[in-house]
């Protein structure tokens, strides 16, 4: 799987843990930064990751900031992105099964490296259920995106 990943200054250390974890599992990584503690703006990293996912250059995206909140807000402004902020294993599984999320957001200040690795593993390994009720709900979300694009 090709995974685009990005972080701001408050999330780059956890990104530096997640990248080799993913590579060890055989995934190809597109690392879009940042790579230092100098203050940066999370949308500048969320947007390029989401663009890679929407264009098909990446299968999924992972975003990390201090809490994951800013990254998830910015990511969900991109049509076609379904980003979930996840800090536990149950949510990692449910967001894939029920919502077919294509971007995962986490907070370095909220979740430790070991739990973050397990969240990523569960999120990547869990398929979308494709149950009729979940498909119907996702179609409603897609209709909202279409409506917003026509009437901003």
PDB file of C-alpha atoms in Angstrom:
ATOM      1  CA  UNK A   1       0.000   0.000   0.000  1.00  0.00           C
ATOM      2  CA  UNK A   2       1.189   3.548  -0.696  1.00  0.00           C
ATOM      3  CA  UNK A   3       0.688   5.830   2.282  1.00  0.00           C
ATOM      4  CA  UNK A   4       1.159   9.603   2.302  1.00  0.00           C
ATOM      5  CA  UNK A   5       2.081  10.963   5.714  1.00  0.00           C
ATOM      6  CA  UNK A   6       2.462  14.459   7.072  1.00  0.00           C
ATOM      7  CA  UNK A   7       2.927  16.145  10.410  1.00  0.00           C
ATOM      8  CA  UNK A   8       3.420  19.571  11.850  1.00  0.00           C
ATOM      9  CA  UNK A   9       6.041  20.579  14.418  1.00  0.00           C
ATOM     10  CA  UNK A  10       3.984  19.015  17.229  1.00  0.00           C
ATOM     11  CA  UNK A  11       3.660  15.665  15.467  1.00  0.00           C
ATOM     12  CA  UNK A  12       6.873  15.044  13.562  1.00  0.00           C
ATOM     13  CA  UNK A  13       8.443  12.880  16.295  1.00  0.00           C
ATOM     14  CA  UNK A  14       5.531  10.432  16.174  1.00  0.00           C
ATOM     15  CA  UNK A  15       5.694  10.515  12.362  1.00  0.00           C
ATOM     16  CA  UNK A  16       9.343   9.517  12.677  1.00  0.00           C
ATOM     17  CA  UNK A  17       8.191   6.437  14.629  1.00  0.00           C
ATOM     18  CA  UNK A  18       5.312   5.549  12.299  1.00  0.00           C
ATOM     19  CA  UNK A  19       7.277   5.786   9.016  1.00  0.00           C
ATOM     20  CA  UNK A  20       9.754   2.966   9.790  1.00  0.00           C
ATOM     21  CA  UNK A  21       6.937   0.925  11.346  1.00  0.00           C
ATOM     22  CA  UNK A  22       5.028   1.156   8.040  1.00  0.00           C
ATOM     23  CA  UNK A  23       8.111   0.481   5.932  1.00  0.00           C
ATOM     24  CA  UNK A  24       8.839  -2.656   7.982  1.00  0.00           C
ATOM     25  CA  UNK A  25       5.361  -3.894   7.008  1.00  0.00           C
ATOM     26  CA  UNK A  26       6.196  -3.404   3.334  1.00  0.00           C
ATOM     27  CA  UNK A  27       4.291  -0.184   2.693  1.00  0.00           C
ATOM     28  CA  UNK A  28       5.661   2.541   0.425  1.00  0.00           C
ATOM     29  CA  UNK A  29       5.708   5.916   2.167  1.00  0.00           C
ATOM     30  CA  UNK A  30       5.370   9.389   0.722  1.00  0.00           C
ATOM     31  CA  UNK A  31       6.698  11.575   3.554  1.00  0.00           C
ATOM     32  CA  UNK A  32       5.501  15.141   3.072  1.00  0.00           C
ATOM     33  CA  UNK A  33       7.131  16.574   6.217  1.00  0.00           C
ATOM     34  CA  UNK A  34       7.611  18.382   8.454  1.00  0.00           C
ATOM     35  CA  UNK A  35      10.814  17.154   9.970  1.00  0.00           C
ATOM     36  CA  UNK A  36      11.665  19.618  12.748  1.00  0.00           C
ATOM     37  CA  UNK A  37      10.339  21.409  15.813  1.00  0.00           C
ATOM     38  CA  UNK A  38      10.190  24.820  14.100  1.00  0.00           C
ATOM     39  CA  UNK A  39       6.633  26.141  14.255  1.00  0.00           C
ATOM     40  CA  UNK A  40       4.655  25.437  11.067  1.00  0.00           C
ATOM     41  CA  UNK A  41       0.965  25.491  10.116  1.00  0.00           C
ATOM     42  CA  UNK A  42      -0.851  22.142  10.033  1.00  0.00           C
ATOM     43  CA  UNK A  43      -2.948  22.914   6.908  1.00  0.00           C
ATOM     44  CA  UNK A  44       0.295  23.202   4.927  1.00  0.00           C
ATOM     45  CA  UNK A  45       0.863  19.490   5.598  1.00  0.00           C
ATOM     46  CA  UNK A  46      -2.713  18.217   5.643  1.00  0.00           C
ATOM     47  CA  UNK A  47      -3.545  19.495   2.166  1.00  0.00           C
ATOM     48  CA  UNK A  48      -0.646  17.824   0.289  1.00  0.00           C
ATOM     49  CA  UNK A  49      -1.362  14.485   2.001  1.00  0.00           C
ATOM     50  CA  UNK A  50      -5.040  14.707   1.086  1.00  0.00           C
ATOM     51  CA  UNK A  51      -4.176  15.710  -2.478  1.00  0.00           C
ATOM     52  CA  UNK A  52      -2.083  12.542  -2.833  1.00  0.00           C
ATOM     53  CA  UNK A  53      -4.991  10.409  -1.610  1.00  0.00           C
ATOM     54  CA  UNK A  54      -7.629  12.088  -3.787  1.00  0.00           C
ATOM     55  CA  UNK A  55      -5.402  11.906  -6.890  1.00  0.00           C
ATOM     56  CA  UNK A  56      -4.762   8.196  -6.313  1.00  0.00           C
ATOM     57  CA  UNK A  57      -1.011   8.677  -5.870  1.00  0.00           C
ATOM     58  CA  UNK A  58      -1.496   7.305  -2.341  1.00  0.00           C
ATOM     59  CA  UNK A  59      -3.954   4.674  -1.167  1.00  0.00           C
ATOM     60  CA  UNK A  60      -4.314   6.241   2.275  1.00  0.00           C
ATOM     61  CA  UNK A  61      -3.026   9.164   4.309  1.00  0.00           C
ATOM     62  CA  UNK A  62      -1.880   9.680   7.886  1.00  0.00           C
ATOM     63  CA  UNK A  63      -1.717  13.087   9.573  1.00  0.00           C
ATOM     64  CA  UNK A  64      -0.187  13.895  12.952  1.00  0.00           C
ATOM     65  CA  UNK A  65      -0.173  17.092  14.965  1.00  0.00           C
ATOM     66  CA  UNK A  66      -0.266  17.792  18.698  1.00  0.00           C
ATOM     67  CA  UNK A  67      -3.862  16.658  19.184  1.00  0.00           C
ATOM     68  CA  UNK A  68      -4.856  15.550  15.679  1.00  0.00           C
ATOM     69  CA  UNK A  69      -7.769  17.986  15.782  1.00  0.00           C
ATOM     70  CA  UNK A  70      -6.349  20.642  13.479  1.00  0.00           C
ATOM     71  CA  UNK A  71      -5.160  18.088  10.954  1.00  0.00           C
ATOM     72  CA  UNK A  72      -8.540  16.348  10.868  1.00  0.00           C
ATOM     73  CA  UNK A  73     -10.403  19.635  10.406  1.00  0.00           C
ATOM     74  CA  UNK A  74      -8.126  20.686   7.548  1.00  0.00           C
ATOM     75  CA  UNK A  75      -8.230  17.242   5.922  1.00  0.00           C
ATOM     76  CA  UNK A  76     -12.020  17.068   5.909  1.00  0.00           C
ATOM     77  CA  UNK A  77     -12.217  20.282   3.880  1.00  0.00           C
ATOM     78  CA  UNK A  78     -10.898  18.320   0.879  1.00  0.00           C
ATOM     79  CA  UNK A  79     -13.670  16.746  -1.216  1.00  0.00           C
ATOM     80  CA  UNK A  80     -13.257  12.978  -1.292  1.00  0.00           C
ATOM     81  CA  UNK A  81     -11.449  12.806   2.029  1.00  0.00           C
ATOM     82  CA  UNK A  82     -12.940  10.983   4.972  1.00  0.00           C
ATOM     83  CA  UNK A  83     -10.540  11.674   7.821  1.00  0.00           C
ATOM     84  CA  UNK A  84     -11.057  10.330  11.316  1.00  0.00           C
ATOM     85  CA  UNK A  85      -9.322  11.508  14.457  1.00  0.00           C
ATOM     86  CA  UNK A  86      -8.437   8.302  16.306  1.00  0.00           C
ATOM     87  CA  UNK A  87      -6.761   7.662  19.636  1.00  0.00           C
ATOM     88  CA  UNK A  88      -7.989   4.142  20.437  1.00  0.00           C
ATOM     89  CA  UNK A  89      -8.172   0.741  18.748  1.00  0.00           C
ATOM     90  CA  UNK A  90     -11.968   0.435  18.732  1.00  0.00           C
ATOM     91  CA  UNK A  91     -12.323   3.699  16.807  1.00  0.00           C
ATOM     92  CA  UNK A  92      -9.534   2.707  14.411  1.00  0.00           C
ATOM     93  CA  UNK A  93     -11.462  -0.424  13.486  1.00  0.00           C
ATOM     94  CA  UNK A  94     -14.923   1.168  13.444  1.00  0.00           C
ATOM     95  CA  UNK A  95     -13.890   4.102  11.281  1.00  0.00           C
ATOM     96  CA  UNK A  96     -12.704   1.736   8.573  1.00  0.00           C
ATOM     97  CA  UNK A  97     -15.590  -0.751   8.855  1.00  0.00           C
ATOM     98  CA  UNK A  98     -18.358   1.847   9.018  1.00  0.00           C
ATOM     99  CA  UNK A  99     -16.957   4.998   7.381  1.00  0.00           C
ATOM    100  CA  UNK A 100     -14.368   3.736   4.876  1.00  0.00           C
ATOM    101  CA  UNK A 101     -11.970   6.440   6.037  1.00  0.00           C
ATOM    102  CA  UNK A 102      -9.031   7.144   3.779  1.00  0.00           C
ATOM    103  CA  UNK A 103      -7.089   9.442   6.101  1.00  0.00           C
ATOM    104  CA  UNK A 104      -6.178   8.868   9.746  1.00  0.00           C
ATOM    105  CA  UNK A 105      -5.368  11.729  12.139  1.00  0.00           C
ATOM    106  CA  UNK A 106      -3.624  11.278  15.476  1.00  0.00           C
ATOM    107  CA  UNK A 107      -2.203  13.507  18.185  1.00  0.00           C
ATOM    108  CA  UNK A 108       1.361  13.050  19.362  1.00  0.00           C
ATOM    109  CA  UNK A 109       0.504  14.737  22.656  1.00  0.00           C
ATOM    110  CA  UNK A 110      -2.425  12.364  23.176  1.00  0.00           C
ATOM    111  CA  UNK A 111      -1.249   8.902  22.146  1.00  0.00           C
ATOM    112  CA  UNK A 112       2.089   7.211  22.735  1.00  0.00           C
ATOM    113  CA  UNK A 113       4.184   5.498  20.061  1.00  0.00           C
ATOM    114  CA  UNK A 114       3.167   1.926  20.899  1.00  0.00           C
ATOM    115  CA  UNK A 115      -0.543   2.672  20.844  1.00  0.00           C
ATOM    116  CA  UNK A 116      -0.107   4.770  17.685  1.00  0.00           C
ATOM    117  CA  UNK A 117       1.527   1.832  15.905  1.00  0.00           C
ATOM    118  CA  UNK A 118      -1.356  -0.447  16.887  1.00  0.00           C
ATOM    119  CA  UNK A 119      -3.915   2.155  15.772  1.00  0.00           C
ATOM    120  CA  UNK A 120      -2.198   2.396  12.388  1.00  0.00           C
ATOM    121  CA  UNK A 121      -1.990  -1.385  12.057  1.00  0.00           C
ATOM    122  CA  UNK A 122      -5.679  -1.903  12.876  1.00  0.00           C
ATOM    123  CA  UNK A 123      -6.738   1.003  10.638  1.00  0.00           C
ATOM    124  CA  UNK A 124      -4.749  -0.323   7.675  1.00  0.00           C
ATOM    125  CA  UNK A 125      -5.796  -3.959   8.171  1.00  0.00           C
ATOM    126  CA  UNK A 126      -9.524  -3.360   8.631  1.00  0.00           C
ATOM    127  CA  UNK A 127     -11.606  -3.460   5.445  1.00  0.00           C
ATOM    128  CA  UNK A 128     -14.747  -1.420   4.812  1.00  0.00           C
ATOM    129  CA  UNK A 129     -17.747  -3.622   5.641  1.00  0.00           C
ATOM    130  CA  UNK A 130     -19.606  -2.591   2.459  1.00  0.00           C
ATOM    131  CA  UNK A 131     -22.839  -3.216   4.358  1.00  0.00           C
ATOM    132  CA  UNK A 132     -25.858  -1.568   2.725  1.00  0.00           C
ATOM    133  CA  UNK A 133     -26.484   0.845   5.603  1.00  0.00           C
ATOM    134  CA  UNK A 134     -22.844   2.003   5.602  1.00  0.00           C
ATOM    135  CA  UNK A 135     -22.773   2.408   1.822  1.00  0.00           C
ATOM    136  CA  UNK A 136     -26.007   4.392   2.009  1.00  0.00           C
ATOM    137  CA  UNK A 137     -24.578   6.707   4.639  1.00  0.00           C
ATOM    138  CA  UNK A 138     -21.396   7.271   2.660  1.00  0.00           C
ATOM    139  CA  UNK A 139     -23.475   8.077  -0.404  1.00  0.00           C
ATOM    140  CA  UNK A 140     -25.228  10.751   1.657  1.00  0.00           C
ATOM    141  CA  UNK A 141     -21.852  12.197   2.640  1.00  0.00           C
ATOM    142  CA  UNK A 142     -20.794  12.246  -1.016  1.00  0.00           C
ATOM    143  CA  UNK A 143     -24.074  14.011  -1.880  1.00  0.00           C
ATOM    144  CA  UNK A 144     -23.275  16.688   0.708  1.00  0.00           C
ATOM    145  CA  UNK A 145     -19.879  17.233  -0.944  1.00  0.00           C
ATOM    146  CA  UNK A 146     -21.500  17.546  -4.343  1.00  0.00           C
ATOM    147  CA  UNK A 147     -24.135  19.966  -3.044  1.00  0.00           C
ATOM    148  CA  UNK A 148     -21.506  22.111  -1.317  1.00  0.00           C
ATOM    149  CA  UNK A 149     -19.424  22.225  -4.503  1.00  0.00           C
ATOM    150  CA  UNK A 150     -22.443  23.434  -6.488  1.00  0.00           C
ATOM    151  CA  UNK A 151     -23.606  25.964  -3.877  1.00  0.00           C
ATOM    152  CA  UNK A 152     -20.656  27.041  -1.693  1.00  0.00           C
TER     153      UNK A 152
END
